[in-house]
Amino acid sequence: MLPVERQKKIIDLLTVKKVLKMPELREEMGISIDTLRRDISALAEQGKIKKIYGGVKLAEPKFGEVSMEERMIRHLEEKTAIAKTCDEHIEDGDCIYLDSGSTTYQIARYIKEKRNLTVITNSVPVILELMNSNVELIVIGGKVRKNERSVVTYDYLFNFHQLNIQKAFICASGITMEKGISDYNVEEALARKKIIDISHEVYVAADSSKFGRNVTVNIAGLDEIDYVVTDQKAREEVIRGFDEVKTELIISKE
């Protein structure tokens, strides 16, 4: 196995288990301790992991929100699986909202052949992806966040309550059972709050690395969310936690 493949596997393992001790990681990887130390040193230098006493953990982003460019490739397999699952819940004739985010962008790739589908969005990548399809596009107006490739809107610029959204697909940077979903940017959070308030059904599309994290700005409690769609790497304690709430957890098939 090449170093880049080993290092990706280490990141994947830490995404699931969060913290790993050196003996446990060496057993999972099936490599020598010297090779493991070299891979860990390389990942630590890249800022992807942090060394702790006797083991390692994933490094937190230094400045909060990770760039859109990096998020587009991070956990890509999981996000693709989530997108395919969300696609199964979108029907011909629906009017849906696709949030700005790397996971909702993946959803846009799978819905182009739907008939009489209307997509409302604030995501520039989603707009570009659907521009030449048969999907009817409605773009909310407002201020462009260039680093996020999104539009954050205000009541005086856009009348949300004229929209009839059947299904909203929302992204989040963090999900906890106690606090619900959260994000780093206040303006993005306000737009999402509005959409959640007016949509008939709300889906949160989030890969399993988002669970257990409560970041800067609260968006909504789980009681305001109908479904959370995630990948197969979701931890057992997370899955069990949804037995105690009305929000349904949907795990991707892949």
mmCIF file of C-alpha atoms in Angstrom:
data_model
loop_
_atom_site.group_PDB
_atom_site.id
_atom_site.type_symbol
_atom_site.label_atom_id
_atom_site.label_comp_id
_atom_site.label_asym_id
_atom_site.label_seq_id
_atom_site.Cartn_x
_atom_site.Cartn_y
_atom_site.Cartn_z
ATOM 1 C CA MET A 1 0.000 0.000 0.000
ATOM 2 C CA LEU A 2 1.341 3.430 -0.976
ATOM 3 C CA PRO A 3 1.926 6.087 1.728
ATOM 4 C CA VAL A 4 -0.927 8.238 0.407
ATOM 5 C CA GLU A 5 -3.292 5.230 0.597
ATOM 6 C CA ARG A 6 -2.179 4.392 4.145
ATOM 7 C CA GLN A 7 -2.614 7.980 5.249
ATOM 8 C CA LYS A 8 -6.100 8.184 3.737
ATOM 9 C CA LYS A 9 -7.021 5.020 5.630
ATOM 10 C CA ILE A 10 -5.757 6.552 8.881
ATOM 11 C CA ILE A 11 -7.973 9.607 8.296
ATOM 12 C CA ASP A 12 -10.942 7.360 7.476
ATOM 13 C CA LEU A 13 -10.419 5.373 10.704
ATOM 14 C CA LEU A 14 -10.211 8.557 12.763
ATOM 15 C CA THR A 15 -13.367 9.874 11.131
ATOM 16 C CA VAL A 16 -15.223 6.886 12.558
ATOM 17 C CA LYS A 17 -13.506 6.428 15.941
ATOM 18 C CA LYS A 18 -12.345 10.030 16.570
ATOM 19 C CA VAL A 19 -9.384 8.955 18.781
ATOM 20 C CA LEU A 20 -7.081 5.963 18.294
ATOM 21 C CA LYS A 21 -4.266 4.659 20.472
ATOM 22 C CA MET A 22 -1.063 3.645 18.700
ATOM 23 C CA PRO A 23 -1.390 -0.144 19.336
ATOM 24 C CA GLU A 24 -4.991 -0.097 18.101
ATOM 25 C CA LEU A 25 -4.070 1.928 15.017
ATOM 26 C CA ARG A 26 -1.107 -0.330 14.221
ATOM 27 C CA GLU A 27 -3.355 -3.399 14.430
ATOM 28 C CA GLU A 28 -5.996 -1.782 12.197
ATOM 29 C CA MET A 29 -3.382 -0.798 9.618
ATOM 30 C CA GLY A 30 -1.316 -3.994 9.716
ATOM 31 C CA ILE A 31 1.978 -2.117 9.329
ATOM 32 C CA SER A 32 5.177 -1.738 11.330
ATOM 33 C CA ILE A 33 5.387 0.842 14.099
ATOM 34 C CA ASP A 34 8.120 2.707 12.210
ATOM 35 C CA THR A 35 5.980 2.993 9.082
ATOM 36 C CA LEU A 36 3.022 4.108 11.197
ATOM 37 C CA ARG A 37 5.103 6.798 12.898
ATOM 38 C CA ARG A 38 6.244 8.144 9.525
ATOM 39 C CA ASP A 39 2.658 8.330 8.277
ATOM 40 C CA ILE A 40 1.501 10.019 11.478
ATOM 41 C CA SER A 41 4.322 12.555 11.300
ATOM 42 C CA ALA A 42 3.406 13.331 7.680
ATOM 43 C CA LEU A 43 -0.278 13.804 8.527
ATOM 44 C CA ALA A 44 0.561 15.931 11.573
ATOM 45 C CA GLU A 45 2.795 18.189 9.445
ATOM 46 C CA GLN A 46 -0.096 18.600 7.001
ATOM 47 C CA GLY A 47 -2.315 19.647 9.897
ATOM 48 C CA LYS A 48 -4.767 16.792 9.334
ATOM 49 C CA ILE A 49 -4.236 15.001 12.662
ATOM 50 C CA LYS A 50 -3.023 15.907 16.127
ATOM 51 C CA LYS A 51 -0.759 13.780 18.278
ATOM 52 C CA ILE A 52 -2.042 13.150 21.793
ATOM 53 C CA TYR A 53 -0.645 11.085 24.664
ATOM 54 C CA GLY A 54 -0.366 7.514 23.371
ATOM 55 C CA GLY A 55 -2.309 8.108 20.176
ATOM 56 C CA VAL A 56 -3.775 10.501 17.619
ATOM 57 C CA LYS A 57 -6.998 12.335 16.782
ATOM 58 C CA LEU A 58 -8.326 14.402 13.899
ATOM 59 C CA ALA A 59 -7.166 18.002 13.985
ATOM 60 C CA GLU A 60 -9.827 20.676 14.342
ATOM 61 C CA PRO A 61 -9.827 23.355 11.615
ATOM 62 C CA LYS A 62 -7.532 26.170 12.718
ATOM 63 C CA PHE A 63 -9.837 28.956 11.649
ATOM 64 C CA GLY A 64 -13.258 27.380 12.033
ATOM 65 C CA GLU A 65 -14.916 26.692 8.703
ATOM 66 C CA VAL A 66 -12.971 24.628 6.168
ATOM 67 C CA SER A 67 -12.852 26.117 2.660
ATOM 68 C CA MET A 68 -15.432 25.013 0.090
ATOM 69 C CA GLU A 69 -12.640 23.729 -2.155
ATOM 70 C CA GLU A 70 -11.414 21.357 0.551
ATOM 71 C CA ARG A 71 -14.925 20.282 1.547
ATOM 72 C CA MET A 72 -15.710 19.368 -2.058
ATOM 73 C CA ILE A 73 -13.165 16.536 -1.892
ATOM 74 C CA ARG A 74 -13.296 15.635 1.807
ATOM 75 C CA HIS A 75 -15.415 12.524 2.569
ATOM 76 C CA LEU A 76 -16.444 12.489 -1.088
ATOM 77 C CA GLU A 77 -17.508 8.812 -1.136
ATOM 78 C CA GLU A 78 -19.753 9.361 1.873
ATOM 79 C CA LYS A 79 -21.279 12.523 0.421
ATOM 80 C CA THR A 80 -21.952 10.776 -2.886
ATOM 81 C CA ALA A 81 -23.742 7.939 -1.069
ATOM 82 C CA ILE A 82 -25.799 10.472 0.911
ATOM 83 C CA ALA A 83 -26.707 12.309 -2.297
ATOM 84 C CA LYS A 84 -27.924 9.109 -3.960
ATOM 85 C CA THR A 85 -30.110 8.390 -0.928
ATOM 86 C CA CYS A 86 -31.550 11.915 -0.958
ATOM 87 C CA ASP A 87 -32.302 11.521 -4.669
ATOM 88 C CA GLU A 88 -34.566 8.575 -3.810
ATOM 89 C CA HIS A 89 -36.693 10.944 -1.703
ATOM 90 C CA ILE A 90 -37.107 13.503 -4.510
ATOM 91 C CA GLU A 91 -40.015 12.884 -6.877
ATOM 92 C CA ASP A 92 -41.064 14.248 -10.246
ATOM 93 C CA GLY A 93 -42.986 17.497 -9.779
ATOM 94 C CA ASP A 94 -41.415 18.380 -6.416
ATOM 95 C CA CYS A 95 -40.325 21.878 -5.438
ATOM 96 C CA ILE A 96 -37.166 21.489 -3.346
ATOM 97 C CA TYR A 97 -34.523 23.670 -1.743
ATOM 98 C CA LEU A 98 -30.848 22.791 -2.104
ATOM 99 C CA ASP A 99 -28.666 24.512 0.466
ATOM 100 C CA SER A 100 -25.133 25.777 -0.142
ATOM 101 C CA GLY A 101 -22.712 23.008 0.767
ATOM 102 C CA SER A 102 -20.564 20.242 -0.619
ATOM 103 C CA THR A 103 -23.101 17.490 0.143
ATOM 104 C CA THR A 104 -26.083 19.283 -1.368
ATOM 105 C CA TYR A 105 -23.964 19.990 -4.444
ATOM 106 C CA GLN A 106 -23.637 16.220 -4.893
ATOM 107 C CA ILE A 107 -27.444 15.920 -4.766
ATOM 108 C CA ALA A 108 -27.678 18.286 -7.749
ATOM 109 C CA ARG A 109 -25.648 15.848 -9.832
ATOM 110 C CA TYR A 110 -28.308 13.114 -9.488
ATOM 111 C CA ILE A 111 -31.585 14.984 -10.038
ATOM 112 C CA LYS A 112 -31.140 16.326 -13.576
ATOM 113 C CA GLU A 113 -33.480 13.778 -15.161
ATOM 114 C CA LYS A 114 -36.419 14.440 -12.828
ATOM 115 C CA ARG A 115 -39.517 15.732 -14.591
ATOM 116 C CA ASN A 116 -41.148 19.061 -13.661
ATOM 117 C CA LEU A 117 -38.701 19.531 -10.803
ATOM 118 C CA THR A 118 -38.191 22.997 -9.341
ATOM 119 C CA VAL A 119 -35.005 23.702 -7.375
ATOM 120 C CA ILE A 120 -34.666 26.780 -5.201
ATOM 121 C CA THR A 121 -31.079 27.407 -4.129
ATOM 122 C CA ASN A 122 -28.515 29.886 -2.845
ATOM 123 C CA SER A 123 -25.573 27.793 -4.061
ATOM 124 C CA VAL A 124 -23.534 28.952 -7.045
ATOM 125 C CA PRO A 125 -22.106 25.427 -7.689
ATOM 126 C CA VAL A 126 -25.651 24.005 -7.675
ATOM 127 C CA ILE A 127 -26.768 26.687 -10.140
ATOM 128 C CA LEU A 128 -23.891 25.897 -12.489
ATOM 129 C CA GLU A 129 -24.509 22.146 -12.207
ATOM 130 C CA LEU A 130 -28.202 22.472 -13.102
ATOM 131 C CA MET A 131 -27.940 25.373 -15.557
ATOM 132 C CA ASN A 132 -28.181 23.211 -18.698
ATOM 133 C CA SER A 133 -30.668 20.673 -17.338
ATOM 134 C CA ASN A 134 -34.461 20.582 -17.538
ATOM 135 C CA VAL A 135 -34.748 21.533 -13.865
ATOM 136 C CA GLU A 136 -36.550 24.824 -13.172
ATOM 137 C CA LEU A 137 -34.153 27.018 -11.165
ATOM 138 C CA ILE A 138 -35.055 29.753 -8.682
ATOM 139 C CA VAL A 139 -32.145 31.633 -7.121
ATOM 140 C CA ILE A 140 -32.602 33.547 -3.885
ATOM 141 C CA GLY A 141 -31.095 37.035 -4.031
ATOM 142 C CA GLY A 142 -28.750 38.755 -1.629
ATOM 143 C CA LYS A 143 -25.084 39.145 -0.759
ATOM 144 C CA VAL A 144 -22.561 36.769 -2.319
ATOM 145 C CA ARG A 145 -20.174 34.964 0.039
ATOM 146 C CA LYS A 146 -17.315 34.401 -2.377
ATOM 147 C CA ASN A 147 -15.374 31.910 -0.242
ATOM 148 C CA GLU A 148 -18.514 29.804 0.293
ATOM 149 C CA ARG A 149 -19.840 30.311 -3.267
ATOM 150 C CA SER A 150 -23.240 31.054 -1.802
ATOM 151 C CA VAL A 151 -25.801 33.844 -1.507
ATOM 152 C CA VAL A 152 -27.001 34.973 1.914
ATOM 153 C CA THR A 153 -30.253 36.870 1.736
ATOM 154 C CA TYR A 154 -32.280 39.271 3.844
ATOM 155 C CA ASP A 155 -36.023 39.800 4.287
ATOM 156 C CA TYR A 156 -35.929 43.181 2.560
ATOM 157 C CA LEU A 157 -34.340 41.611 -0.536
ATOM 158 C CA PHE A 158 -36.279 38.367 -0.807
ATOM 159 C CA ASN A 159 -39.755 37.333 0.303
ATOM 160 C CA PHE A 160 -39.265 33.804 1.639
ATOM 161 C CA HIS A 161 -42.906 33.287 2.503
ATOM 162 C CA GLN A 162 -43.979 33.327 -1.139
ATOM 163 C CA LEU A 163 -42.072 30.081 -1.644
ATOM 164 C CA ASN A 164 -43.828 26.716 -1.438
ATOM 165 C CA ILE A 165 -40.980 24.335 -0.625
ATOM 166 C CA GLN A 166 -42.014 20.712 -0.231
ATOM 167 C CA LYS A 167 -38.591 19.353 0.729
ATOM 168 C CA ALA A 168 -35.554 21.298 1.929
ATOM 169 C CA PHE A 169 -32.106 19.718 1.917
ATOM 170 C CA ILE A 170 -29.938 21.526 4.444
ATOM 171 C CA CYS A 171 -26.236 21.220 5.289
ATOM 172 C CA ALA A 172 -24.675 21.561 8.746
ATOM 173 C CA SER A 173 -21.167 21.719 10.169
ATOM 174 C CA GLY A 174 -22.194 20.110 13.445
ATOM 175 C CA ILE A 175 -24.970 17.883 14.837
ATOM 176 C CA THR A 176 -25.614 16.932 18.457
ATOM 177 C CA MET A 177 -28.657 15.348 20.057
ATOM 178 C CA GLU A 178 -28.825 18.147 22.658
ATOM 179 C CA LYS A 179 -28.278 21.242 20.492
ATOM 180 C CA GLY A 180 -29.369 20.064 17.044
ATOM 181 C CA ILE A 181 -27.620 21.419 13.955
ATOM 182 C CA SER A 182 -25.100 24.267 13.847
ATOM 183 C CA ASP A 183 -22.839 26.147 11.441
ATOM 184 C CA TYR A 184 -19.952 28.621 11.480
ATOM 185 C CA ASN A 185 -21.512 31.620 9.730
ATOM 186 C CA VAL A 186 -24.323 33.734 11.189
ATOM 187 C CA GLU A 187 -25.704 34.833 7.818
ATOM 188 C CA GLU A 188 -25.804 31.272 6.465
ATOM 189 C CA ALA A 189 -27.521 30.149 9.680
ATOM 190 C CA LEU A 190 -30.205 32.832 9.370
ATOM 191 C CA ALA A 191 -30.985 31.815 5.788
ATOM 192 C CA ARG A 192 -31.256 28.168 6.841
ATOM 193 C CA LYS A 193 -33.535 29.059 9.753
ATOM 194 C CA LYS A 194 -35.898 30.787 7.320
ATOM 195 C CA ILE A 195 -35.947 27.847 4.939
ATOM 196 C CA ILE A 196 -36.542 25.343 7.753
ATOM 197 C CA ASP A 197 -39.430 27.469 9.018
ATOM 198 C CA ILE A 198 -41.315 27.509 5.692
ATOM 199 C CA SER A 199 -40.558 24.026 4.305
ATOM 200 C CA HIS A 200 -43.007 21.137 4.592
ATOM 201 C CA GLU A 201 -40.249 18.555 5.121
ATOM 202 C CA VAL A 202 -36.675 19.210 6.214
ATOM 203 C CA TYR A 203 -33.770 16.889 5.441
ATOM 204 C CA VAL A 204 -30.302 17.489 6.875
ATOM 205 C CA ALA A 205 -27.677 15.946 4.595
ATOM 206 C CA ALA A 206 -24.517 15.452 6.650
ATOM 207 C CA ASP A 207 -21.691 12.927 6.629
ATOM 208 C CA SER A 208 -20.917 11.059 9.848
ATOM 209 C CA SER A 209 -17.938 13.278 10.765
ATOM 210 C CA LYS A 210 -20.415 16.053 11.688
ATOM 211 C CA PHE A 211 -21.955 14.151 14.619
ATOM 212 C CA GLY A 212 -20.875 15.138 18.115
ATOM 213 C CA ARG A 213 -19.824 18.635 17.005
ATOM 214 C CA ASN A 214 -21.546 21.830 18.133
ATOM 215 C CA VAL A 215 -19.996 24.781 16.311
ATOM 216 C CA THR A 216 -20.404 28.553 16.403
ATOM 217 C CA VAL A 217 -24.041 29.287 15.499
ATOM 218 C CA ASN A 218 -27.113 27.195 16.292
ATOM 219 C CA ILE A 219 -29.476 26.683 13.351
ATOM 220 C CA ALA A 220 -32.263 24.450 14.682
ATOM 221 C CA GLY A 221 -33.038 21.780 17.233
ATOM 222 C CA LEU A 222 -33.684 18.244 16.060
ATOM 223 C CA ASP A 223 -37.385 18.750 16.820
ATOM 224 C CA GLU A 224 -37.467 21.066 13.769
ATOM 225 C CA ILE A 225 -35.822 18.469 11.488
ATOM 226 C CA ASP A 226 -37.778 15.608 9.892
ATOM 227 C CA TYR A 227 -34.870 13.527 8.552
ATOM 228 C CA VAL A 228 -31.106 13.352 8.920
ATOM 229 C CA VAL A 229 -29.401 11.545 6.027
ATOM 230 C CA THR A 230 -25.902 10.245 6.701
ATOM 231 C CA ASP A 231 -23.445 7.546 5.655
ATOM 232 C CA GLN A 232 -22.716 4.028 6.868
ATOM 233 C CA LYS A 233 -19.843 5.170 9.096
ATOM 234 C CA ALA A 234 -22.240 6.636 11.648
ATOM 235 C CA ARG A 235 -21.318 5.377 15.119
ATOM 236 C CA GLU A 236 -23.623 3.011 17.010
ATOM 237 C CA GLU A 237 -24.177 5.499 19.842
ATOM 238 C CA VAL A 238 -25.304 8.093 17.289
ATOM 239 C CA ILE A 239 -27.738 5.638 15.705
ATOM 240 C CA ARG A 240 -29.145 4.674 19.108
ATOM 241 C CA GLY A 241 -29.568 8.328 20.026
ATOM 242 C CA PHE A 242 -32.143 8.790 17.284
ATOM 243 C CA ASP A 243 -34.383 6.228 18.982
ATOM 244 C CA GLU A 244 -35.108 8.935 21.568
ATOM 245 C CA VAL A 245 -36.210 11.695 19.160
ATOM 246 C CA LYS A 246 -38.865 12.094 16.481
ATOM 247 C CA THR A 247 -36.279 12.915 13.814
ATOM 248 C CA GLU A 248 -35.702 9.900 11.570
ATOM 249 C CA LEU A 249 -32.122 8.897 10.818
ATOM 250 C CA ILE A 250 -31.636 7.608 7.265
ATOM 251 C CA ILE A 251 -28.397 5.772 6.534
ATOM 252 C CA SER A 252 -27.171 5.522 2.955
ATOM 253 C CA LYS A 253 -27.197 2.122 1.272
ATOM 254 C CA GLU A 254 -23.597 2.365 0.075
#
